[in-house]
mmCIF file of C-alpha atoms and ligand atoms in Angstrom:
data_model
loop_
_atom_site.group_PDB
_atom_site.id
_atom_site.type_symbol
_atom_site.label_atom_id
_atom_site.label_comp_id
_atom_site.label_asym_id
_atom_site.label_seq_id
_atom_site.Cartn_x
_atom_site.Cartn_y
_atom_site.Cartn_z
ATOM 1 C CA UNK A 1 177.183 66.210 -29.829
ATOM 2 C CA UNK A 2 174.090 66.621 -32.867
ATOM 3 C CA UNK A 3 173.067 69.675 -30.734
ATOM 4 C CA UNK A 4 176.535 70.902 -30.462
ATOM 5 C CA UNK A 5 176.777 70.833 -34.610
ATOM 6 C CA UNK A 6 173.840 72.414 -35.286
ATOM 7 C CA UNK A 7 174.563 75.435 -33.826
ATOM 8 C CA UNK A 8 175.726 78.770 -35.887
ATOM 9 C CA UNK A 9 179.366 79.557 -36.071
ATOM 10 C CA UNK A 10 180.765 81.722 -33.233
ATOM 11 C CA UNK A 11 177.111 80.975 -31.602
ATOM 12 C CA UNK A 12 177.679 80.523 -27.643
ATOM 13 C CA UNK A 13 176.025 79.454 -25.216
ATOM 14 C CA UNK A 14 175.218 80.693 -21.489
ATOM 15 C CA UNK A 15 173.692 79.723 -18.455
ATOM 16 C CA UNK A 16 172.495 82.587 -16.304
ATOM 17 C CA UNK A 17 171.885 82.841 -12.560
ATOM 18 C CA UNK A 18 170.126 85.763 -10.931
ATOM 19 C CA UNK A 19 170.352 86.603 -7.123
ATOM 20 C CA UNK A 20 169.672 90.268 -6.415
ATOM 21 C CA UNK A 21 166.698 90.309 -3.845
ATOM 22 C CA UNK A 22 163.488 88.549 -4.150
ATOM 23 C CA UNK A 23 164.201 86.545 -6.985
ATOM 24 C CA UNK A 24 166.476 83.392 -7.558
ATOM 25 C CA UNK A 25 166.392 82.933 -11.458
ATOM 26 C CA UNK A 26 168.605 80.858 -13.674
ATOM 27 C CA UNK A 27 168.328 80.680 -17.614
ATOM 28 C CA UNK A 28 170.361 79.382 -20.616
ATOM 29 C CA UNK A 29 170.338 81.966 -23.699
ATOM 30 C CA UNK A 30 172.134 82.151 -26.837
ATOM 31 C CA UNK A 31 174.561 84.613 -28.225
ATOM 32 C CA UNK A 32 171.613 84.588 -31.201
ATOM 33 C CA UNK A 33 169.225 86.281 -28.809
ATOM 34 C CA UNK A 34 167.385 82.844 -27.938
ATOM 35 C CA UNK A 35 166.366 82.467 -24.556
ATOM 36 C CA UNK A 36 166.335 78.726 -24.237
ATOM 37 C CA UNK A 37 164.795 78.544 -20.863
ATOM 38 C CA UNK A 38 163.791 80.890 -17.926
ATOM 39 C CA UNK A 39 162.870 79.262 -14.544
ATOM 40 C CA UNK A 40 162.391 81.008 -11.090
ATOM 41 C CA UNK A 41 161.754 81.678 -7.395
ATOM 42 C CA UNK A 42 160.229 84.657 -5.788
ATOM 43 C CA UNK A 43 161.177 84.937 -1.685
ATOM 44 C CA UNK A 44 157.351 86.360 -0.223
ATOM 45 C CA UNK A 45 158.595 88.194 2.910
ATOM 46 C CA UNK A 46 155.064 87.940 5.631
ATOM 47 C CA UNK A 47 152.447 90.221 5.179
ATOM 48 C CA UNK A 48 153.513 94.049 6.066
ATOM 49 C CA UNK A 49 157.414 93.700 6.348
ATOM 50 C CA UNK A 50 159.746 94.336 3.429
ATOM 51 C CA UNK A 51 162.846 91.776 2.228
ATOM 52 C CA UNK A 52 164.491 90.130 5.114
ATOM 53 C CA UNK A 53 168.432 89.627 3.436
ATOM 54 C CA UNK A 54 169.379 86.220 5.686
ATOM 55 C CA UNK A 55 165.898 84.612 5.366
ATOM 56 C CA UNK A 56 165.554 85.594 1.350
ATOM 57 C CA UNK A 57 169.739 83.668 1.254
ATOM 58 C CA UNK A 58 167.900 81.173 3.157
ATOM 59 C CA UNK A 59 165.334 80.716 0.422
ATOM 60 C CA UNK A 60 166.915 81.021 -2.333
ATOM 61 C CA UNK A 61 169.764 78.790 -0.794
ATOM 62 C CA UNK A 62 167.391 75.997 -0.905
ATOM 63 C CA UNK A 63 165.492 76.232 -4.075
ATOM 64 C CA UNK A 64 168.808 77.050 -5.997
ATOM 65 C CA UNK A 65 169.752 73.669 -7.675
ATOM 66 C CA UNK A 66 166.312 72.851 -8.389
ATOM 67 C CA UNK A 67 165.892 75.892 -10.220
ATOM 68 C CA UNK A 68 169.816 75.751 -12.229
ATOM 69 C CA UNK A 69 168.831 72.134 -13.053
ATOM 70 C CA UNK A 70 164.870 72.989 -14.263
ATOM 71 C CA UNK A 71 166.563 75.933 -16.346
ATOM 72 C CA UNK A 72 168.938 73.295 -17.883
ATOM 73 C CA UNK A 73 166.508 71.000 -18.790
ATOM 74 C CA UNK A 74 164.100 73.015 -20.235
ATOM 75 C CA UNK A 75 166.738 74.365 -22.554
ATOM 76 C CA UNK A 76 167.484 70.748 -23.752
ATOM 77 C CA UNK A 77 171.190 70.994 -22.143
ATOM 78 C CA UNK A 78 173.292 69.436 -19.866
ATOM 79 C CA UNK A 79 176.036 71.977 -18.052
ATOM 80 C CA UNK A 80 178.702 70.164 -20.251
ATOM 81 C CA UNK A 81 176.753 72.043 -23.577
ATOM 82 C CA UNK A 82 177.191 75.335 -22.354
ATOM 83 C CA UNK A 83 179.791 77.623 -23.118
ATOM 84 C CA UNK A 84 180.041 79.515 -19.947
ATOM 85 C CA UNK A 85 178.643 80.459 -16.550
ATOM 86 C CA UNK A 86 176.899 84.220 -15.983
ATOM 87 C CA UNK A 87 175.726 85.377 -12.985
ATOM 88 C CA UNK A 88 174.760 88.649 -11.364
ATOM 89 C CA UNK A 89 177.736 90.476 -9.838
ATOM 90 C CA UNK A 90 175.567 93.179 -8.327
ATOM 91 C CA UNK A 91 174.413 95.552 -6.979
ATOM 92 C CA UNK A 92 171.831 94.071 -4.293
ATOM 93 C CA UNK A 93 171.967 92.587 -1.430
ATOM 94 C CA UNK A 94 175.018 91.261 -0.166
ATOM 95 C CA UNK A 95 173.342 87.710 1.663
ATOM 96 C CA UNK A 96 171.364 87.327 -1.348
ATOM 97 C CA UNK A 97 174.284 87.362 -3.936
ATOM 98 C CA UNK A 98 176.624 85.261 -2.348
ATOM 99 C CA UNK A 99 173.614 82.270 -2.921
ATOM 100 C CA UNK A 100 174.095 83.264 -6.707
ATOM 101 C CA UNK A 101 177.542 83.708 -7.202
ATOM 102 C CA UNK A 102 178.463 80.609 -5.181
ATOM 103 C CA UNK A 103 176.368 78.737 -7.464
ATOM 104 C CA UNK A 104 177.871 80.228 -10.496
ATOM 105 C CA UNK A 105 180.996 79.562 -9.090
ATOM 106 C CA UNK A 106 180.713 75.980 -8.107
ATOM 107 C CA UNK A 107 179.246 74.667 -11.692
ATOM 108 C CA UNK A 108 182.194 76.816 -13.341
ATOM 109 C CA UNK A 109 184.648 74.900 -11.523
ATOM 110 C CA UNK A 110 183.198 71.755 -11.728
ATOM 111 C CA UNK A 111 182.782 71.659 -15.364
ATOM 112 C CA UNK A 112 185.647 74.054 -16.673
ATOM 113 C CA UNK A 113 183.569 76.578 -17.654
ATOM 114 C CA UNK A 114 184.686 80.654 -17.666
ATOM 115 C CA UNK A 115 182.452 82.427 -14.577
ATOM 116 C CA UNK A 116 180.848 85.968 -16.399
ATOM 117 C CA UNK A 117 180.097 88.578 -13.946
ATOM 118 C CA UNK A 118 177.138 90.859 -14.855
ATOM 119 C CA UNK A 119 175.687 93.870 -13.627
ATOM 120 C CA UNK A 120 172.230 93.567 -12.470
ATOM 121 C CA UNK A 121 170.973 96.717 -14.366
ATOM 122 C CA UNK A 122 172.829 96.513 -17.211
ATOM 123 C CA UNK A 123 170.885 92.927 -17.965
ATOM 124 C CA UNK A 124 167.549 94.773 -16.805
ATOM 125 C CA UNK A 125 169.211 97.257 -20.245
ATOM 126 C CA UNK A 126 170.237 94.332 -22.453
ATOM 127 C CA UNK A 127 166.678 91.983 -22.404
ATOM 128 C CA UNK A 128 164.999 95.128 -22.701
ATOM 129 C CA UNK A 129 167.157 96.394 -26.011
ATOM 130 C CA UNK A 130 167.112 92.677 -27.374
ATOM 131 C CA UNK A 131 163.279 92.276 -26.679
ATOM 132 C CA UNK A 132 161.980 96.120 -27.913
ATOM 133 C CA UNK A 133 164.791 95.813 -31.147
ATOM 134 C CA UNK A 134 165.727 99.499 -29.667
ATOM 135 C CA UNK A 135 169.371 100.268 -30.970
ATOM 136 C CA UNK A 136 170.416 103.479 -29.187
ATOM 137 C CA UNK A 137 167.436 104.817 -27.410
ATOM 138 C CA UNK A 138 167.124 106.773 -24.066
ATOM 139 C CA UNK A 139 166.974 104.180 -20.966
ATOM 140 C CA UNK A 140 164.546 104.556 -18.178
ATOM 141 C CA UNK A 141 165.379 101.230 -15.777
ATOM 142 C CA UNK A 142 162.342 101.535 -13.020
ATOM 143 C CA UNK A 143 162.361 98.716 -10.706
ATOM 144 C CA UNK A 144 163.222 97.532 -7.302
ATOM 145 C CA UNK A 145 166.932 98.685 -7.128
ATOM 146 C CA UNK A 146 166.858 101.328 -9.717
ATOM 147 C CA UNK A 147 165.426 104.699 -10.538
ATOM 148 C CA UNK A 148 167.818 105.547 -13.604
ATOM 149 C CA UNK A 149 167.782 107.515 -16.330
ATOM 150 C CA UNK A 150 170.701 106.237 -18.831
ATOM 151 C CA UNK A 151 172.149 106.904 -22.074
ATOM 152 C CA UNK A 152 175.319 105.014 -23.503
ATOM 153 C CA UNK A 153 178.359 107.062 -24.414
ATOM 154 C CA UNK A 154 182.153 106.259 -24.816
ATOM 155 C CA UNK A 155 181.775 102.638 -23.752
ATOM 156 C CA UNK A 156 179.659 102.964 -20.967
ATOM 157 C CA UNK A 157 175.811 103.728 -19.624
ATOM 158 C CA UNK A 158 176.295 107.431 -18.162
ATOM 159 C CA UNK A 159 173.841 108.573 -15.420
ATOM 160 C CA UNK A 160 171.770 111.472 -16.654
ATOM 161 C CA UNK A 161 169.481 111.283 -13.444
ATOM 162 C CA UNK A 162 168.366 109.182 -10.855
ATOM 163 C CA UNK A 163 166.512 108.742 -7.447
ATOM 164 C CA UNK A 164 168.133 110.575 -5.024
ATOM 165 C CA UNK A 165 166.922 108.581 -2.180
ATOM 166 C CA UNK A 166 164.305 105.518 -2.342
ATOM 167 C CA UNK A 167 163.664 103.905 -5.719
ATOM 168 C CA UNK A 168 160.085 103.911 -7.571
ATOM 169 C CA UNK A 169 159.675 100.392 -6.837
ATOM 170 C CA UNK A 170 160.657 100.834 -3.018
ATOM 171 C CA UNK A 171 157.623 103.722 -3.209
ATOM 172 C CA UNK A 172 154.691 101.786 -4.239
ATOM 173 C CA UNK A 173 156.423 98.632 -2.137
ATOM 174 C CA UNK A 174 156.456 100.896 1.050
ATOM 175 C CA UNK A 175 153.397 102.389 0.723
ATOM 176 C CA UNK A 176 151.656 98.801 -0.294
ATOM 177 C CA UNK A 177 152.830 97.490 3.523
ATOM 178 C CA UNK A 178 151.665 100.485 5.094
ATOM 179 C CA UNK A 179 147.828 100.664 3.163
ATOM 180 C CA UNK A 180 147.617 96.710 3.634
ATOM 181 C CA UNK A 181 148.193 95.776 0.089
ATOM 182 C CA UNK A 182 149.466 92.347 -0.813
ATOM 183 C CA UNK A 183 153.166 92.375 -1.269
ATOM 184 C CA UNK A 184 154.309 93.135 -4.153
ATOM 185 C CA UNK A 185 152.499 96.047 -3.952
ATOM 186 C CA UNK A 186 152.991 97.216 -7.807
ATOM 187 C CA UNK A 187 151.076 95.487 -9.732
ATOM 188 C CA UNK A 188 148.114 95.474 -6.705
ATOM 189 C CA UNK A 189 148.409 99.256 -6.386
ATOM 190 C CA UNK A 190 147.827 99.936 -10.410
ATOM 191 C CA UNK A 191 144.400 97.891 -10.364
ATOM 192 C CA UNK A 192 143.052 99.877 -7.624
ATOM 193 C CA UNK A 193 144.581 102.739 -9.120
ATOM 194 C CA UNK A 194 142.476 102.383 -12.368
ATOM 195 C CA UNK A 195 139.146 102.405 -10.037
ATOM 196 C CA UNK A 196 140.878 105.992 -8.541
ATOM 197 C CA UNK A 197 139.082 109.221 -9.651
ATOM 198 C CA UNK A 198 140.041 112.366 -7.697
ATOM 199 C CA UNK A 199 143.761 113.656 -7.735
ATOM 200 C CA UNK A 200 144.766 114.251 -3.984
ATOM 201 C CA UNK A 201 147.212 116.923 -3.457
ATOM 202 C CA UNK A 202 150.846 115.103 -3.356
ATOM 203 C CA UNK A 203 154.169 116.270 -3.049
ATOM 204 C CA UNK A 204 156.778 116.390 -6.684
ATOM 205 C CA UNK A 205 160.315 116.375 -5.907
ATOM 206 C CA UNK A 206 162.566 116.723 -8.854
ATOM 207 C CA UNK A 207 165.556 118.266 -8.205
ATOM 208 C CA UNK A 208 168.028 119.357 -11.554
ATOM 209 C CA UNK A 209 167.941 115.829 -13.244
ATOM 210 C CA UNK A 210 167.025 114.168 -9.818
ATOM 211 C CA UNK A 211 164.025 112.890 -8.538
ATOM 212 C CA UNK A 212 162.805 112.178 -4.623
ATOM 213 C CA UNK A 213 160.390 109.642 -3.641
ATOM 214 C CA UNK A 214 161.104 109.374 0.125
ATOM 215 C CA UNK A 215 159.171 112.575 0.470
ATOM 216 C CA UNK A 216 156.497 111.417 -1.491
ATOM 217 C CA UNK A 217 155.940 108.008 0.503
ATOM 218 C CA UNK A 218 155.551 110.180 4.130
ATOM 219 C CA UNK A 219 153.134 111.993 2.896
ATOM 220 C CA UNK A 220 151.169 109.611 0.843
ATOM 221 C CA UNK A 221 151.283 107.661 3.990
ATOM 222 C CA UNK A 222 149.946 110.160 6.081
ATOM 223 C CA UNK A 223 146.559 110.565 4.134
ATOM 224 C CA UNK A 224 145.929 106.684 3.980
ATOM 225 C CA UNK A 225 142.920 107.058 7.157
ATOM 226 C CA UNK A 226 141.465 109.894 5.620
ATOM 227 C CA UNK A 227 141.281 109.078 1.460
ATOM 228 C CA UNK A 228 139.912 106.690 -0.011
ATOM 229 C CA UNK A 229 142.270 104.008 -1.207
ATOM 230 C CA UNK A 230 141.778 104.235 -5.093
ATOM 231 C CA UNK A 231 141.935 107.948 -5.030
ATOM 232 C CA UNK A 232 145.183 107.881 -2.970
ATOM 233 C CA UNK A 233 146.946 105.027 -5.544
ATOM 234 C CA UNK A 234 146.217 106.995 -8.501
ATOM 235 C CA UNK A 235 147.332 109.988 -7.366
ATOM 236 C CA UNK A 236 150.764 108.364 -5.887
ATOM 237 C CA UNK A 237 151.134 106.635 -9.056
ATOM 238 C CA UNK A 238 150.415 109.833 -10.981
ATOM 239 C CA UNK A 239 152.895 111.976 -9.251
ATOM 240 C CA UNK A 240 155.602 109.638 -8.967
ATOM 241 C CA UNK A 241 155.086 108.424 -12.454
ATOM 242 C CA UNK A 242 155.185 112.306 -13.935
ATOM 243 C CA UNK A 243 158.199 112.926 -11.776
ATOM 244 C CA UNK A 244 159.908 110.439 -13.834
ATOM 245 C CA UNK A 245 158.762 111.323 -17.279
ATOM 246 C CA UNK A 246 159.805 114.868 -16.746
ATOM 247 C CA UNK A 247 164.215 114.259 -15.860
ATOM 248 C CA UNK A 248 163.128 112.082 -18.933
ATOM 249 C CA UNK A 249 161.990 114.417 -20.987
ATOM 250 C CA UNK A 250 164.722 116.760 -20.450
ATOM 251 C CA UNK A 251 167.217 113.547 -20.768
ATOM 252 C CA UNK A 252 165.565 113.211 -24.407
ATOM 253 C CA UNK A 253 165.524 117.020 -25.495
ATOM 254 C CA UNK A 254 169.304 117.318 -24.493
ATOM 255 C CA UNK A 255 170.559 114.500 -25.580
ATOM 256 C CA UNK A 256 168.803 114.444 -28.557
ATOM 257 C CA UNK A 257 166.958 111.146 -28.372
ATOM 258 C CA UNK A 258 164.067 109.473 -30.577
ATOM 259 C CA UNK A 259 163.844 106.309 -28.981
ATOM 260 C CA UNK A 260 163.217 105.782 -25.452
ATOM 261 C CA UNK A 261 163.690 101.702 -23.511
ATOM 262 C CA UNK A 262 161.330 101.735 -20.291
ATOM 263 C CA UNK A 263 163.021 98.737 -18.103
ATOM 264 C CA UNK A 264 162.677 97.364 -14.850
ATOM 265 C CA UNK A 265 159.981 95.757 -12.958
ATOM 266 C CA UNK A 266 157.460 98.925 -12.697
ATOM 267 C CA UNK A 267 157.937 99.078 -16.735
ATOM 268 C CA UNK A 268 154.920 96.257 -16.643
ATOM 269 C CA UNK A 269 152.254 99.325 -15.598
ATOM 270 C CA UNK A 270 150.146 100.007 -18.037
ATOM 271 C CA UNK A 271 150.047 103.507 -16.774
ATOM 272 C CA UNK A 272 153.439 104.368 -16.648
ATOM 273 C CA UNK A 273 153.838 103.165 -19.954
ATOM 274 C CA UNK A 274 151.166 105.038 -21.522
ATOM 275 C CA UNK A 275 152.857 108.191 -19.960
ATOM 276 C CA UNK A 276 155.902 107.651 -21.634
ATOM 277 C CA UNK A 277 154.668 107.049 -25.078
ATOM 278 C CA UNK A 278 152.524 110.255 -24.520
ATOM 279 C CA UNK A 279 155.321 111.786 -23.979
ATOM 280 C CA UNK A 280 157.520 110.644 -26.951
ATOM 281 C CA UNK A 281 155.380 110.801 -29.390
ATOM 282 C CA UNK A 282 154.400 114.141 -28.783
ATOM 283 C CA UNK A 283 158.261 114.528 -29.528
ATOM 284 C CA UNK A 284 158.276 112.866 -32.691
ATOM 285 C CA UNK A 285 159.820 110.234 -31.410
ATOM 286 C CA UNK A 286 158.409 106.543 -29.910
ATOM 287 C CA UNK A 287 158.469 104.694 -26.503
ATOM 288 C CA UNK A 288 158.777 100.620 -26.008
ATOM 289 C CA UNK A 289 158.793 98.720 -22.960
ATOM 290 C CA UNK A 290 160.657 95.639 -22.337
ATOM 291 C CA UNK A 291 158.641 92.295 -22.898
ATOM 292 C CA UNK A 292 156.444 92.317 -19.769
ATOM 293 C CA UNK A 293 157.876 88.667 -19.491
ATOM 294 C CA UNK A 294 160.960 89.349 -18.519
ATOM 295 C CA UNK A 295 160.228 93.117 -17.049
ATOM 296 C CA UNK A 296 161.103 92.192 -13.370
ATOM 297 C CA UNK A 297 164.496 89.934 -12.348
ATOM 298 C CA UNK A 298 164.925 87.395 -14.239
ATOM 299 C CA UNK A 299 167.896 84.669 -14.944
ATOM 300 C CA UNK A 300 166.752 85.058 -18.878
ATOM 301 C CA UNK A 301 168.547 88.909 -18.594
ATOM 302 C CA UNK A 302 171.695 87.721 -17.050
ATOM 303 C CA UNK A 303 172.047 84.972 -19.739
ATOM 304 C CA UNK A 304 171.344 86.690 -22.184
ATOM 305 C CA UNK A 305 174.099 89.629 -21.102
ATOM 306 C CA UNK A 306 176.352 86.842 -20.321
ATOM 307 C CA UNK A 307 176.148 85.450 -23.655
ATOM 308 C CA UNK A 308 176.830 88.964 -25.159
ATOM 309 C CA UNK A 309 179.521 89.378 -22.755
ATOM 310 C CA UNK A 310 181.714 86.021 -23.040
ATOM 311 C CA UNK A 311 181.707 86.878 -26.954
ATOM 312 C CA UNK A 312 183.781 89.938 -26.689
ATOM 313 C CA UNK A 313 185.868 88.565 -23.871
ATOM 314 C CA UNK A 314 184.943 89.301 -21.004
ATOM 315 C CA UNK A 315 185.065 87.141 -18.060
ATOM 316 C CA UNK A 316 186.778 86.551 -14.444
ATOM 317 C CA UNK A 317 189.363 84.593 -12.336
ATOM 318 C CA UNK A 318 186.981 82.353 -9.571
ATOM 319 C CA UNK A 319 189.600 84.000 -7.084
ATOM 320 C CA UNK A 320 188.149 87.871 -8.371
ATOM 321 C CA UNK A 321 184.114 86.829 -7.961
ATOM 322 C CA UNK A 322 183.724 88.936 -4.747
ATOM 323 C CA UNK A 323 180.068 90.272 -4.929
ATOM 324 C CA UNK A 324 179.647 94.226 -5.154
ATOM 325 C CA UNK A 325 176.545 95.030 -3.617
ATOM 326 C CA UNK A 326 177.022 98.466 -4.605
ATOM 327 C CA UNK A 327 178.373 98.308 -7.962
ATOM 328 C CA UNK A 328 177.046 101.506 -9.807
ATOM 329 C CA UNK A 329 175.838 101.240 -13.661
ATOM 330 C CA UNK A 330 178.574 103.556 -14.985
ATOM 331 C CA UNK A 331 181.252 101.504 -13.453
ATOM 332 C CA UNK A 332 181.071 99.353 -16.017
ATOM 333 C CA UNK A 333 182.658 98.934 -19.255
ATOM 334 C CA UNK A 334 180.783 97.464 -22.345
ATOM 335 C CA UNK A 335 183.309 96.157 -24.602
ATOM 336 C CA UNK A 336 179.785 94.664 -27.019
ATOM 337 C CA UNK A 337 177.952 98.138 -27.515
ATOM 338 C CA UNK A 338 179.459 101.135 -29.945
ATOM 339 C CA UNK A 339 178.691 104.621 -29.192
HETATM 340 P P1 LIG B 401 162.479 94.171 -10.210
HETATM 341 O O1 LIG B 401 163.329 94.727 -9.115
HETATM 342 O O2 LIG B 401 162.942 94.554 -11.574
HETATM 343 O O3 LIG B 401 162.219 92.691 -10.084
HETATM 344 O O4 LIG B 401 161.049 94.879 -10.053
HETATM 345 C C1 LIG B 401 160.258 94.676 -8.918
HETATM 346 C C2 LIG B 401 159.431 95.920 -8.664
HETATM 347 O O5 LIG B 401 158.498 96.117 -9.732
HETATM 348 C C3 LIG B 401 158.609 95.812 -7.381
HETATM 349 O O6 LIG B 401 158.800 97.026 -6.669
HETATM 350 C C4 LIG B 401 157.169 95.683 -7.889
HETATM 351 O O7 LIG B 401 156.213 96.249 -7.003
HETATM 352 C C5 LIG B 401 157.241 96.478 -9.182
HETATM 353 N N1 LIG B 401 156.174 96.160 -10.136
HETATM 354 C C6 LIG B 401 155.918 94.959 -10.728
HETATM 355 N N2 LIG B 401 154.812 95.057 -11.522
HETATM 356 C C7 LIG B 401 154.367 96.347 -11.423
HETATM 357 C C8 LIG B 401 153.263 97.079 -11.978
HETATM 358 N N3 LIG B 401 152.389 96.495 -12.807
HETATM 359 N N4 LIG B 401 153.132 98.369 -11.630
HETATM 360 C C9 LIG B 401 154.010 98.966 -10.801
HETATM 361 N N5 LIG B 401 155.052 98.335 -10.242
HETATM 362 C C10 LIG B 401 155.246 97.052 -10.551
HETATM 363 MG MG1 LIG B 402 166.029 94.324 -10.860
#
């Protein structure tokens, strides 16, 4: 009861519970932008094969309450202090967010607590706007289920561009299994990138606001027996990454933009980032990247955009908590953001 009084007036409270693909993550936050706790589980699929939906459910199936309670207690709360239950909604993979959302739907029955559903990449947009301070910039969400290029308008995140096929995370993932490289092949690929000299001949796809990496990953492929490996990463990793920064460029001159948000899991290369602030500031303008803490899934994102949620209302009937595995961005209405 002491902890319930000293909290701020109107202040909630939410626990958040993250099941999109390789990550279980749960998290309690507070409407104040406090992220109490942040506790997870990362599914390894074996060496060379990508994320296996049933055995990832399986995995995070059974780690699941030890990570909801380990989140709770290293907030300092029992599931009686918070205020409600968040969890992602989608998109992902359909296995792998039914282990979330029957979680989230179990503890908000059992203790009477309203069930939040979030979008996946509008929490990837949220921790990255409450961790940068960014107030109406130009979002770039880069990760393993996105390759977007947002702006918020009229109550929602509109789609200026995006990947037309495989996402910038699925690239370096895809071509990490096929060169040998530890899975996940991101952050692996950027330190032999930095050893890379000699650009390699690659092919850039950007079509209108669009770009293609599928392209890009056959033919990187291809030239893995006859390059050597840090010339071939930092060339893939240029290309893909200037493919990117151009749709974003244009996003920013027609739109009008100062700020820019880099989100998402590939947001943590140092690379990438240094393109982007290149890139604004030759505008005028400036470039920040989420915390590198919470770059890549996280519970900490969907509590925190549950907690901003719940406080202007929003929430669902256990009955409506069907999983959308391919719920798309500007689906979704943002009742907390003016613009
Ligand atoms: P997420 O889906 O947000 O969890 O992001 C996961 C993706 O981020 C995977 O495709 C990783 O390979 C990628 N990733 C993580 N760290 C880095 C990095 N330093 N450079 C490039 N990609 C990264
Ligand atoms: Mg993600």
């Amino acid at each position: 009861m002491t902890r319930e009084r000293d909290r701020g007036a109107g202040e909630v409270l939410c626990l958040g519970i993250e099941s999109t693909a390789h990550t279980f993550g749960a998290s309690v936050a507070s409407s104040r932008g406090e992220i109490l706790s942040d506790i997870k589980e990362v599914y390894r699929p074996p060496m060379g094969s990508g994320i296996h939906p049933r055995e990832a459910a399986q995995h995070h199936s059974k780690i699941a309450p030890k990570v909801v309670r380990e989140a709770l207690r290293a907030a300092g709360k029992s599931p009686e202090d918070v205020d409600a239950i968040a969890y992602s909604k989608g998109p992902g993979l359909g296995p792998v967010l039914r282990v979330g959302a029957t979680i989230a739907r179990a503890i908000s029955a059992r203790y009477s607590k309203p069930l939040i559903p979030i979008h996946h990449a509008i929490a990837h947009i949220e921790i990255g706007l409450l961790t940068t301070g960014l107030r109406n910039p130009l979002v770039v969400l880069v990760s393993g289920g996105h390759t977007t290029v947002a702006f918020f308008s009229k109550g929602k995140w509109r789609v200026f561009g995006e990947t037309e096929d495989i996402t910038l995370g699925n690239l370096l993932d895809a071509f990490g299994r096929e060169a040998g490289i530890p899975h996940p092949a991101g952050p692996n690929i950027e330190g032999i990138a930095s050893k890379g000299r000699k650009l390699i001949e690659l092919p850039y796809i950007v079509k209108g606001n669009d770009v293609s990496y599928s392209g890009l990953l056959t033919a990187a492929v291809k030239k893995i027996p006859d390059s050597k490996l840090p010339d071939l990463c930092y060339s893939l990793q240029e290309v893909a990454f200037s493919m990117i920064v151009e749709v974003s460029e244009r996003a920013v001159a027609q739109l009008e933009r100062e700020e820019l948000l880099l989100t998402g899991g590939v947001s943590a290369n140092r690379r990438l980032r240094e393109m982007f602030a290149k890139m604004m500031s030759e505008r005028g303008g400036r470039s920040e990247a989420v915390d590198p803490k919470y770059s890549g899934d996280s519970g900490a994102q969907i509590a925190w955009t549950g907690a901003l949620a719940f406080s202007s209302g929003v929430s669902e009937r256990l009955g409506d908590s069907k999983v959308l595995p391919r719920w798309r961005l500007d689906e979704v209405e943002i009742p907390w953001r003016r613009g």
